[in-house]
Structures are given as C-alpha cells and as structure tokens.
Tab-separated table of C-alpha atoms in Angstrom:
chain	number	residue	atom	x	y	z
A	1	MET	CA	-15.420	58.237	-71.574
A	2	SER	CA	-13.156	60.231	-69.721
A	3	VAL	CA	-9.558	61.433	-70.565
A	4	GLN	CA	-6.818	63.121	-68.427
A	5	VAL	CA	-4.079	64.093	-69.786
A	6	GLU	CA	-0.366	64.824	-67.470
A	7	LYS	CA	2.359	66.113	-69.465
A	8	LEU	CA	5.671	64.432	-68.732
A	9	GLU	CA	9.514	65.401	-69.116
A	10	LYS	CA	10.767	65.741	-72.564
A	11	ASN	CA	7.874	66.477	-74.328
A	12	MET	CA	5.689	62.875	-73.194
A	13	ALA	CA	2.275	62.398	-71.904
A	14	LYS	CA	0.571	60.667	-69.545
A	15	LEU	CA	-2.925	60.020	-70.574
A	16	THR	CA	-5.382	58.679	-67.482
A	17	VAL	CA	-8.479	56.852	-70.077
A	18	GLU	CA	-11.862	55.708	-68.425
A	19	VAL	CA	-14.479	54.106	-70.350
A	20	PRO	CA	-18.328	53.950	-68.653
A	21	ALA	CA	-18.479	50.692	-66.774
A	22	GLU	CA	-22.127	49.861	-69.094
A	23	GLU	CA	-19.144	49.876	-72.085
A	24	VAL	CA	-17.202	47.032	-69.833
A	25	GLU	CA	-20.430	45.214	-69.656
A	26	LYS	CA	-21.550	45.286	-73.232
A	27	ALA	CA	-17.716	44.308	-74.283
A	28	ILE	CA	-17.980	41.206	-71.585
A	29	GLN	CA	-21.697	40.078	-72.915
A	30	ASN	CA	-20.448	39.879	-76.453
A	31	VAL	CA	-17.362	38.012	-75.755
A	32	TYR	CA	-19.887	35.420	-74.133
A	33	LEU	CA	-21.979	35.014	-76.301
A	34	LYS	CA	-19.427	34.516	-79.194
A	35	SER	CA	-17.696	32.258	-76.513
A	36	ARG	CA	-20.499	30.020	-75.119
A	37	LYS	CA	-20.923	27.668	-78.263
A	38	SER	CA	-17.530	26.442	-77.284
A	39	ILE	CA	-17.389	26.163	-73.619
A	40	ASN	CA	-18.795	22.275	-71.941
A	41	ILE	CA	-21.050	22.919	-69.156
A	42	PRO	CA	-22.580	19.472	-67.881
A	43	GLY	CA	-26.367	19.573	-67.823
A	44	PHE	CA	-26.354	21.925	-70.631
A	45	ARG	CA	-26.748	22.107	-74.499
A	46	LYS	CA	-23.285	23.450	-76.441
A	47	GLY	CA	-23.821	27.188	-76.355
A	48	LYS	CA	-27.046	27.330	-74.113
A	49	ALA	CA	-24.736	27.774	-70.567
A	50	PRO	CA	-25.518	30.731	-68.880
A	51	ARG	CA	-22.673	33.340	-68.588
A	52	GLN	CA	-23.182	32.944	-64.431
A	53	LEU	CA	-22.454	29.986	-64.270
A	54	ILE	CA	-20.062	29.617	-66.296
A	55	GLU	CA	-18.376	32.623	-64.682
A	56	LYS	CA	-19.015	30.625	-61.535
A	57	MET	CA	-17.263	27.937	-62.839
A	58	TYR	CA	-13.936	29.287	-64.261
A	59	GLY	CA	-13.999	32.508	-62.759
A	60	LYS	CA	-15.410	35.322	-63.290
A	61	GLU	CA	-12.354	36.717	-65.546
A	62	ILE	CA	-12.792	34.229	-67.892
A	63	PHE	CA	-13.948	36.680	-70.289
A	64	TYR	CA	-11.812	39.657	-69.525
A	65	SER	CA	-8.818	39.361	-71.566
A	66	ASP	CA	-10.749	39.441	-74.995
A	67	ALA	CA	-13.329	41.731	-73.879
A	68	MET	CA	-10.341	44.581	-73.129
A	69	ASP	CA	-9.054	43.485	-76.223
A	70	ALA	CA	-12.022	44.596	-78.123
A	71	LEU	CA	-12.142	47.734	-76.120
A	72	LEU	CA	-8.422	48.492	-75.728
A	73	PRO	CA	-7.878	49.756	-79.486
A	74	ARG	CA	-11.431	52.029	-79.456
A	75	ALA	CA	-10.676	53.152	-76.539
A	76	TYR	CA	-7.339	54.941	-77.083
A	77	SER	CA	-8.016	56.000	-80.270
A	78	ASP	CA	-10.848	57.642	-79.218
A	79	ALA	CA	-8.515	59.403	-76.084
A	80	ALA	CA	-6.197	59.913	-78.272
A	81	SER	CA	-8.271	62.561	-80.846
A	82	GLU	CA	-10.244	63.630	-77.475
A	83	CYS	CA	-6.735	65.095	-75.537
A	84	GLY	CA	-6.340	67.813	-78.468
A	85	GLU	CA	-2.643	66.218	-78.098
A	86	GLU	CA	-0.618	65.612	-81.002
A	87	ILE	CA	0.959	62.129	-80.418
A	88	VAL	CA	3.533	61.303	-82.761
A	89	SER	CA	4.620	57.563	-81.257
A	90	TYR	CA	3.192	54.199	-80.331
A	91	PRO	CA	1.217	54.372	-76.976
A	92	SER	CA	2.755	52.403	-74.397
A	93	ILE	CA	-0.241	50.918	-71.791
A	94	ASP	CA	-0.779	49.929	-68.753
A	95	VAL	CA	-4.118	49.012	-67.658
A	96	THR	CA	-5.313	50.097	-64.129
A	97	GLN	CA	-8.703	48.923	-63.926
A	98	PHE	CA	-11.038	46.402	-65.924
A	99	GLU	CA	-13.556	44.537	-63.990
A	100	SER	CA	-17.188	44.108	-64.746
A	101	GLY	CA	-19.114	46.421	-63.071
A	102	LYS	CA	-16.683	49.123	-62.517
A	103	PRO	CA	-15.412	51.649	-64.844
A	104	PHE	CA	-12.226	50.746	-67.664
A	105	ILE	CA	-9.038	52.628	-66.710
A	106	PHE	CA	-5.842	52.891	-68.341
A	107	THR	CA	-2.727	54.588	-68.814
A	108	ALA	CA	-1.295	55.150	-72.325
A	109	GLU	CA	2.162	57.180	-72.217
A	110	VAL	CA	2.466	59.077	-75.474
A	111	ALA	CA	5.507	61.426	-76.951
A	112	LEU	CA	3.642	64.916	-78.501
A	113	LYS	CA	4.959	66.807	-81.629
A	114	PRO	CA	7.515	68.617	-79.876
A	115	PRO	CA	7.578	72.497	-80.620
A	116	VAL	CA	10.153	74.348	-82.589
A	117	THR	CA	12.351	77.633	-81.643
A	118	LEU	CA	13.258	79.247	-85.329
A	119	ASP	CA	16.726	81.168	-85.359
A	120	GLU	CA	17.873	82.183	-88.933
A	121	TYR	CA	16.440	80.662	-91.441
A	122	LYS	CA	16.412	82.815	-94.772
A	123	GLY	CA	20.137	84.133	-95.571
A	124	ILE	CA	21.543	80.530	-95.210
A	125	GLU	CA	24.969	80.645	-96.143
A	126	VAL	CA	25.975	77.623	-98.245
A	127	GLU	CA	28.738	76.282	-100.799
A	128	LYS	CA	28.307	77.540	-104.147
A	129	ALA	CA	28.306	73.783	-106.668
A	130	SER	CA	30.408	74.073	-109.630
A	131	LEU	CA	28.418	73.313	-112.756
A	132	GLU	CA	31.301	73.219	-115.030
A	133	VAL	CA	30.851	70.030	-117.314
A	134	THR	CA	34.787	69.156	-118.832
A	135	ASP	CA	35.562	67.371	-122.048
A	136	GLU	CA	36.725	64.223	-119.427
A	137	GLU	CA	32.638	63.813	-118.493
A	138	ILE	CA	31.539	64.367	-121.860
A	139	ASP	CA	34.192	60.986	-123.381
A	140	ALA	CA	33.813	58.922	-120.519
A	141	LYS	CA	29.717	58.898	-121.596
A	142	ILE	CA	30.732	58.268	-125.100
A	143	GLU	CA	33.174	55.510	-123.824
A	144	LYS	CA	29.858	54.089	-122.122
A	145	GLU	CA	27.563	54.079	-124.755
A	146	ARG	CA	30.485	52.936	-127.128
A	147	ASP	CA	30.441	49.664	-124.581
A	148	GLU	CA	26.848	49.064	-124.984
A	149	ASN	CA	27.244	49.020	-128.072
A	150	SER	CA	30.348	47.174	-128.399
A	151	ARG	CA	30.424	43.704	-130.161
A	152	THR	CA	32.502	40.463	-128.866
A	153	ILE	CA	34.350	38.607	-131.423
A	154	THR	CA	36.497	35.174	-130.428
A	155	VAL	CA	40.172	35.029	-130.560
A	156	GLU	CA	42.353	31.623	-131.043
A	157	ASP	CA	45.678	33.322	-131.688
A	158	ARG	CA	46.502	34.093	-128.339
A	159	ALA	CA	46.617	33.949	-124.536
A	160	VAL	CA	44.352	35.453	-121.938
A	161	GLU	CA	45.249	39.599	-121.600
A	162	SER	CA	43.904	42.134	-118.846
A	163	GLY	CA	40.087	42.903	-120.409
A	164	ASP	CA	39.375	39.992	-122.240
A	165	ILE	CA	36.439	37.774	-121.741
A	166	VAL	CA	36.887	34.291	-121.103
A	167	MET	CA	34.965	31.082	-121.196
A	168	LEU	CA	36.059	28.766	-117.951
A	169	ASP	CA	34.917	25.623	-116.339
A	170	PHE	CA	36.317	25.585	-112.435
A	171	GLU	CA	36.549	23.842	-109.228
A	172	GLY	CA	37.495	25.000	-106.339
A	173	PHE	CA	39.368	22.760	-103.335
A	174	VAL	CA	40.548	23.565	-98.987
A	175	ASP	CA	42.831	21.337	-98.307
A	176	GLY	CA	42.251	18.729	-101.289
A	177	GLU	CA	38.005	19.007	-100.346
A	178	ALA	CA	36.123	20.302	-102.599
A	179	PHE	CA	33.289	23.110	-101.305
A	180	GLU	CA	30.419	23.542	-101.787
A	181	GLY	CA	29.444	27.088	-104.382
A	182	GLY	CA	33.364	26.559	-105.597
A	183	LYS	CA	32.512	25.014	-108.817
A	184	GLY	CA	31.216	26.464	-112.070
A	185	GLU	CA	31.417	25.259	-115.696
A	186	ASN	CA	31.046	27.747	-118.878
A	187	TYR	CA	31.731	30.296	-116.350
A	188	GLU	CA	31.875	33.994	-118.470
A	189	LEU	CA	34.647	36.283	-116.374
A	190	THR	CA	35.942	39.534	-117.151
A	191	ILE	CA	39.324	39.898	-116.757
A	192	GLY	CA	40.232	42.673	-114.625
A	193	SER	CA	36.537	43.328	-113.304
A	194	ASN	CA	37.124	42.103	-109.635
A	195	THR	CA	33.985	39.700	-109.292
A	196	PHE	CA	36.912	36.770	-107.829
A	197	ILE	CA	38.513	36.203	-105.403
A	198	PRO	CA	41.738	38.774	-104.782
A	199	GLY	CA	44.839	37.400	-107.497
A	200	PHE	CA	41.875	35.228	-109.004
A	201	GLU	CA	41.723	36.959	-112.153
A	202	ASP	CA	45.564	38.300	-112.670
A	203	GLN	CA	46.397	33.848	-112.377
A	204	LEU	CA	44.552	33.287	-115.756
A	205	ILE	CA	46.455	36.078	-117.826
A	206	GLY	CA	48.698	34.108	-120.043
A	207	ALA	CA	46.485	31.140	-120.342
A	208	LYS	CA	45.819	29.592	-123.942
A	209	PRO	CA	42.117	28.111	-124.971
A	210	GLU	CA	41.947	24.542	-123.825
A	211	GLU	CA	44.758	24.938	-121.537
A	212	GLU	CA	44.214	23.829	-117.576
A	213	LEU	CA	46.112	25.426	-114.616
A	214	ASP	CA	45.872	25.507	-111.679
A	215	VAL	CA	45.145	29.257	-109.624
A	216	ASN	CA	45.784	29.611	-105.338
A	217	VAL	CA	44.356	31.741	-104.071
A	218	THR	CA	43.309	32.848	-100.194
A	219	PHE	CA	40.196	33.811	-99.214
A	220	PRO	CA	39.513	37.250	-97.551
A	221	GLU	CA	39.326	37.110	-93.685
A	222	GLU	CA	35.886	39.042	-94.093
A	223	TYR	CA	34.997	36.133	-96.471
A	224	GLY	CA	31.163	35.941	-96.115
A	225	ALA	CA	31.278	31.950	-96.213
A	226	LYS	CA	33.128	32.059	-92.285
A	227	GLU	CA	34.258	28.367	-92.866
A	228	LEU	CA	36.107	29.922	-95.842
A	229	ALA	CA	37.415	33.082	-94.407
A	230	GLY	CA	41.087	33.092	-94.563
A	231	LYS	CA	41.796	30.097	-95.824
A	232	ALA	CA	44.090	28.632	-98.769
A	233	ALA	CA	42.477	27.561	-101.802
A	234	VAL	CA	43.651	25.875	-105.209
A	235	PHE	CA	40.730	26.095	-108.058
A	236	LYS	CA	41.575	23.978	-110.965
A	237	CYS	CA	40.982	25.855	-114.218
A	238	LYS	CA	39.753	25.528	-118.275
A	239	VAL	CA	39.602	28.052	-120.039
A	240	HIS	CA	37.057	27.106	-122.908
A	241	SER	CA	37.666	30.753	-125.137
A	242	ILE	CA	39.042	34.434	-125.106
A	243	LYS	CA	36.927	36.920	-126.653
A	244	VAL	CA	37.185	40.925	-126.545
A	245	LYS	CA	34.924	44.287	-127.371
A	246	GLU	CA	34.907	45.270	-130.270
A	247	LEU	CA	34.110	48.729	-129.662
A	248	PRO	CA	33.011	51.471	-132.434
A	249	GLU	CA	34.515	54.744	-133.767
A	250	VAL	CA	33.659	57.670	-132.838
A	251	ASP	CA	32.600	59.391	-135.107
A	252	ASP	CA	29.211	60.625	-137.374
A	253	GLU	CA	28.412	57.392	-138.099
A	254	PHE	CA	28.072	56.711	-133.881
A	255	ALA	CA	26.350	59.670	-133.597
A	256	GLN	CA	23.894	58.411	-135.590
A	257	GLU	CA	23.067	55.002	-134.497
A	258	VAL	CA	23.022	55.926	-130.590
A	259	SER	CA	21.415	59.397	-131.219
A	260	GLU	CA	18.686	61.494	-133.045
A	261	PHE	CA	21.764	63.565	-134.214
A	262	ASP	CA	23.745	63.725	-137.575
A	263	THR	CA	26.270	64.216	-136.058
A	264	LEU	CA	29.387	64.061	-133.267
A	265	GLU	CA	29.548	67.025	-132.400
A	266	GLU	CA	25.526	68.208	-132.252
A	267	TYR	CA	25.699	64.616	-130.250
A	268	LYS	CA	28.506	65.851	-127.980
A	269	ALA	CA	26.022	69.372	-127.404
A	270	ASP	CA	22.952	67.236	-126.192
A	271	ILE	CA	26.176	65.000	-123.549
A	272	LYS	CA	27.094	68.174	-122.922
A	273	ALA	CA	23.457	69.664	-121.988
A	274	ASN	CA	22.308	66.678	-120.116
A	275	ILE	CA	25.091	66.465	-117.700
A	276	LEU	CA	25.095	70.242	-116.731
A	277	LYS	CA	21.099	69.478	-116.525
A	278	GLU	CA	21.937	66.593	-114.115
A	279	LYS	CA	24.442	68.751	-112.435
A	280	GLU	CA	22.189	71.464	-111.610
A	281	THR	CA	19.397	69.206	-110.085
A	282	LYS	CA	21.811	67.727	-108.068
A	283	ALA	CA	23.399	71.029	-107.012
A	284	ARG	CA	19.744	71.601	-106.004
A	285	ASN	CA	19.426	68.945	-104.120
A	286	GLU	CA	22.844	69.407	-102.151
A	287	LYS	CA	21.804	73.394	-101.583
A	288	GLU	CA	18.337	72.320	-100.263
A	289	ASP	CA	20.068	69.882	-98.035
A	290	ALA	CA	23.091	72.150	-96.370
A	291	VAL	CA	20.138	75.037	-95.518
A	292	ILE	CA	18.043	72.453	-93.571
A	293	ALA	CA	20.865	71.139	-91.749
A	294	LYS	CA	21.840	74.607	-90.644
A	295	ILE	CA	18.229	75.475	-90.138
A	296	ILE	CA	18.081	72.144	-87.550
A	297	GLU	CA	21.013	73.193	-86.485
A	298	ASN	CA	20.051	77.074	-85.906
A	299	ALA	CA	16.308	75.568	-84.656
A	300	GLN	CA	15.742	74.046	-80.998
A	301	MET	CA	13.947	71.543	-80.249
A	302	GLU	CA	13.608	68.160	-77.653
A	303	ILE	CA	12.770	64.877	-79.849
A	304	PRO	CA	11.524	62.466	-77.363
A	305	ASP	CA	12.904	58.945	-77.814
A	306	ALA	CA	9.637	57.416	-78.718
A	307	MET	CA	9.173	59.582	-81.491
A	308	VAL	CA	12.459	58.260	-82.887
A	309	ASP	CA	11.010	54.922	-82.457
A	310	TYR	CA	8.042	55.354	-84.178
A	311	GLN	CA	9.853	57.158	-87.258
A	312	THR	CA	12.312	54.112	-87.074
A	313	GLN	CA	9.429	51.167	-87.341
A	314	GLN	CA	7.538	53.166	-90.316
A	315	MET	CA	11.201	53.120	-91.751
A	316	LEU	CA	11.177	49.226	-91.571
A	317	ASP	CA	7.604	49.112	-91.975
A	318	ASP	CA	8.223	50.624	-95.905
A	319	PHE	CA	12.204	48.798	-96.518
A	320	GLY	CA	9.067	45.487	-95.529
A	321	ARG	CA	6.599	46.600	-98.147
A	322	ARG	CA	9.841	47.258	-100.868
A	323	MET	CA	10.770	43.863	-100.118
A	324	GLN	CA	7.859	42.427	-100.568
A	325	SER	CA	7.045	43.943	-103.951
A	326	GLN	CA	10.472	41.773	-104.938
A	327	GLY	CA	8.946	38.658	-103.375
A	328	LEU	CA	11.178	38.360	-100.300
A	329	SER	CA	9.797	39.355	-97.106
A	330	LEU	CA	11.566	40.989	-94.398
A	331	GLU	CA	12.899	37.463	-92.508
A	332	GLN	CA	14.105	36.157	-95.828
A	333	TYR	CA	16.083	39.347	-96.305
A	334	PHE	CA	17.639	39.366	-92.605
A	335	GLN	CA	18.428	35.779	-93.293
A	336	TYR	CA	20.176	36.401	-96.888
A	337	THR	CA	22.266	39.556	-95.479
A	338	GLY	CA	23.229	38.210	-91.899
A	339	MET	CA	21.224	41.210	-90.528
A	340	THR	CA	19.119	41.484	-87.394
A	341	GLU	CA	16.046	43.592	-87.267
A	342	ALA	CA	17.816	45.215	-83.963
A	343	GLN	CA	20.713	45.552	-85.950
A	344	TYR	CA	18.540	47.495	-88.373
A	345	ARG	CA	16.959	49.481	-86.126
A	346	GLU	CA	19.561	50.686	-84.997
A	347	GLN	CA	21.125	51.890	-88.272
A	348	ALA	CA	18.099	53.517	-89.449
A	349	LYS	CA	17.580	55.326	-86.133
A	350	PRO	CA	19.815	58.361	-87.115
A	351	SER	CA	18.309	59.201	-90.646
A	352	ALA	CA	15.035	58.470	-88.418
A	353	LEU	CA	16.002	61.812	-86.318
A	354	LYS	CA	17.367	63.703	-88.819
A	355	ASN	CA	13.852	62.897	-91.167
A	356	ILE	CA	11.935	64.238	-87.961
A	357	GLN	CA	14.121	67.071	-87.569
A	358	SER	CA	13.597	68.023	-90.986
A	359	ARG	CA	9.673	67.663	-90.787
A	360	LEU	CA	9.519	69.930	-87.945
A	361	VAL	CA	11.940	72.704	-88.794
A	362	LEU	CA	9.747	73.073	-92.110
A	363	GLU	CA	6.648	72.431	-90.731
A	364	ALA	CA	8.000	75.293	-88.815
A	365	VAL	CA	9.266	77.410	-91.785
A	366	ALA	CA	5.728	77.548	-93.427
A	367	GLU	CA	3.718	79.120	-90.424
A	368	ALA	CA	6.399	81.510	-89.696
A	369	GLU	CA	5.472	82.104	-93.446
A	370	LYS	CA	2.370	81.745	-93.515
A	371	ILE	CA	1.906	79.581	-96.376
A	372	GLU	CA	-1.669	78.707	-97.472
A	373	VAL	CA	-2.254	75.863	-99.930
A	374	SER	CA	-4.456	76.695	-102.538
A	375	ASP	CA	-7.058	74.456	-104.260
A	376	GLU	CA	-4.787	74.995	-107.635
A	377	ASP	CA	-1.830	73.639	-105.915
A	378	MET	CA	-4.122	70.685	-104.701
A	379	ASP	CA	-5.353	69.764	-108.835
A	380	ALA	CA	-1.829	70.466	-109.810
A	381	GLU	CA	-0.354	67.803	-107.500
A	382	PHE	CA	-3.174	65.594	-108.748
A	383	ASP	CA	-2.486	66.651	-112.115
A	384	ARG	CA	1.566	65.767	-111.187
A	385	MET	CA	0.503	62.209	-110.178
A	386	ALA	CA	-1.748	61.170	-112.685
A	387	GLU	CA	0.704	62.087	-114.985
A	388	GLN	CA	2.975	59.806	-113.287
A	389	TYR	CA	0.739	56.755	-112.496
A	390	GLY	CA	-1.098	57.133	-115.944
A	391	MET	CA	-3.922	57.564	-114.462
A	392	GLU	CA	-6.976	60.254	-114.695
A	393	ALA	CA	-6.433	62.556	-111.741
A	394	ALA	CA	-10.746	62.262	-110.652
A	395	LYS	CA	-9.997	58.843	-110.495
A	396	ILE	CA	-6.879	59.488	-108.074
A	397	LYS	CA	-8.622	61.583	-105.620
A	398	GLU	CA	-11.470	59.416	-105.058
A	399	PHE	CA	-8.823	57.424	-103.276
A	400	TYR	CA	-8.667	60.262	-100.668
A	401	GLY	CA	-10.297	60.529	-97.470
A	402	GLU	CA	-9.883	63.949	-95.573
A	403	ALA	CA	-7.370	63.148	-93.340
A	404	GLN	CA	-5.113	62.005	-96.768
A	405	LEU	CA	-6.343	65.462	-98.211
A	406	ASP	CA	-5.020	67.291	-94.971
A	407	GLU	CA	-1.766	65.171	-95.061
A	408	MET	CA	-0.762	66.269	-98.671
A	409	LYS	CA	-1.778	69.905	-98.044
A	410	LYS	CA	0.966	69.393	-95.005
A	411	ASP	CA	3.078	68.007	-97.427
A	412	LEU	CA	2.964	70.713	-100.290
A	413	ALA	CA	3.701	73.451	-97.618
A	414	ILE	CA	6.489	71.484	-97.048
A	415	GLN	CA	7.808	71.757	-100.334
A	416	LYS	CA	6.568	75.584	-100.700
A	417	ALA	CA	8.697	76.235	-96.809
A	418	VAL	CA	12.173	74.518	-98.694
A	419	THR	CA	11.758	76.333	-101.799
A	420	ILE	CA	11.449	79.630	-99.904
A	421	VAL	CA	14.533	78.657	-97.977
A	422	THR	CA	16.456	77.309	-100.492
A	423	ASP	CA	15.520	80.374	-102.706
A	424	ALA	CA	17.186	83.061	-100.047
A	425	ALA	CA	19.887	81.208	-99.660
A	426	VAL	CA	23.361	82.593	-100.186
A	427	GLU	CA	25.651	81.005	-102.151
A	428	ALA	CA	29.751	81.554	-101.546
C-alpha cells in the first residue's frame, strides 16, 4: 500500500491511498465465497455457481460494494498510521478507483494537529479571589441543616399562609374544558416555592382546610405545552390540610444531633473550615481557567473546522453514554426536551473549541517546559484510580494497553503543565 500526503490550507491534508490489486482481488473473492449461497443460477445448486458466471449474469460490479466496505476501514487505518501525520478528525473519503485487476485508490481529507506558537504563559496576571468566610454564609449552612432536620406538624385553627405545606386536589380548565395533565389529587405543595404557574400559589393564601376555591391564572407565553401557552385557565381546588415546618433550636443540643461536636461553637468552626476549603478549591479552579484562557489569547494557532466537528461528536457520544446509564436514549432525550441533534451540536461547538485550544496550549507548555512523567507518577495515578473505584491498582493496569498508557502519560503531563502555569500566575 502506498500513501501520498498533500498539505492543504488551515491544517487540512489529503491522503491519496493506493491498495494493491491483489488485495482487491482477495477481498472480492472473499465476498463471492460468503454470498454465493444466496445467489440462484439456473442449472447450479445453491452455492455452487462459479464466480465468473455470476459476474457475467449480474455484472462484474456485483461484489464491489461489499468488497470495498471490507477493505476501506483497514486501508484507511493503515494509511493514517503510515502517513507520519497526527490526524485529529474523521476522514472525508472519496473513492477514485475500485475495479477487479486494478489497485483500489481513494482519497481521505483529514485535519492535522495544528502547530501552536506560545507567547507569555508564565507570570499571567489574574484577579485574586476573596477567601473571607462571613457569618451570613455560616448561618445559611446552619439554616439548611435546620430545614433538613425539621418536622412537619398539622395546623387546623387558621388559614393558609406563605411557607405552609398544603395537601390539595386540583383540576384545570381552559374555556370550560379540562386539559391533559391539569389534574392532581392529594398533591403536596409548599406555598411560595413557585413550582406552579405564577399566581397560583398566592391565591391559595387565606384558604381554610376542606375549603373549595377557584384559582384563576394565565399560562406564560413561553409555556412548554404550546396548546396552553398564553391561555387563561381556572383551577378548581380543594385544600385538605395545612402543615408547617417546625425547626429545631440552634444550640449545643442541635450541634450534637447533626454533627460530631459537643458545642455549637465547635460546630460553627467546622462549618467555617469547610466553607473555606470549598472557596479555596473554587478559587484554584477559577484561577486555572483564567490563566489558561489568557495563554490561549496570547497563543497563535489555527483550528481546522473538521477538528471542532470531531470534538463535538466526541462530546455527543459521551453525553449519549451518560444518558444511556440513566436508562434514556439520545433519541428519547431529544424528544422530551424538544431539542434536535443539530441544535445540540451547535450549542456544543464553543465548548468543543475551548477544549481543543486548552489541550493544545497545555501540550505546548509541557513541551516547552520539558515535562516528563515518571513511572512513579503513573503508579500514583493508578493508586488514585484504585481508591476511587475500590479496585486493586494491578487489576486496573490490566485494562490499559500501550495506546491507553501513552494517553495517560499525556494527560498527566498536561496536569503538571496546569500546575506550573497556575503557580506562576500573579494575583492582583
């Protein structure tokens, strides 16, 4: 097999691949042997008709399509390995020649990994994040814990107030007709949660247990169900019961109930330490993002569109696998959300481009800094993965071939590059 590389504009290339005629003949013969049992030729038992006779009756091209399909993936893969270029996209294939007795010739237009020219990447100036923990933030955490440890009690001697939890039946009507999805029984609703149509919850305030009332609302213009958008509706409601949350007192006893500490002061100190840790992690992540964004801005590189398309497809495939793990196919997700695959791709493209740019500049930094990944670094990463997945490191290593190990080394080198540029940044 021979491969010729023609460099095109914007880091694209065209590979011209020629597969020897004998490989073409072998592929055609294999297809003939597999498919002859399904071809009827008068005078011959099934599977016994000679290839020449079949080709004479149906045309010599009868086996070409399947033979080409069998040859093409391996031929392209071999060409991509032999061409000496780092390909970063799916190929756009154009078949030039496929015929018995002649070489198989095709072209593959691909994107090549673009070169990166770094400018300033150390000493990047970034805004210094505030790590102050306020009393309000501590109180908010405590209030959340109080809410999670609250109990509900039924009240019978008053009407509904904001913040109450009501149990109600309701049925909605538009132009006097009940509509699908507008009915609920023994539905628990927190007044003020804004989970219903605007205005619905407010009109329940003042209602008493077992009281029936009409709630008049108008569906928003942007409402999901188009047949209801902008329509006036009447909900016939009946409040069955009213409940309120009873929150625990914030004292030493509360601290002992919700934590490992004996006193409220110790509990508050722990909350403060945890908030500080969260802020430090967030600040570090934001610092990394800001530094990388500035390095990208300072660098020069030309990203091929096909490379962005490839990254977008990878993101779509990853998203599909996540949906599948939740028991939902991509088709179902798009159906439920009203989004199309084309819209998803368009929305994903900016993130795809950013991911590409980040990876390229960090690889360039790793090269400029002559970063090396040691065996100890690899072992430490396998140990980390073993702890994360609850497996032995040796078992995880068994799943990694040479290509996967090389990719892990690149990822670890990039992590080191991130540390170098982030530590070297100047906070102002």
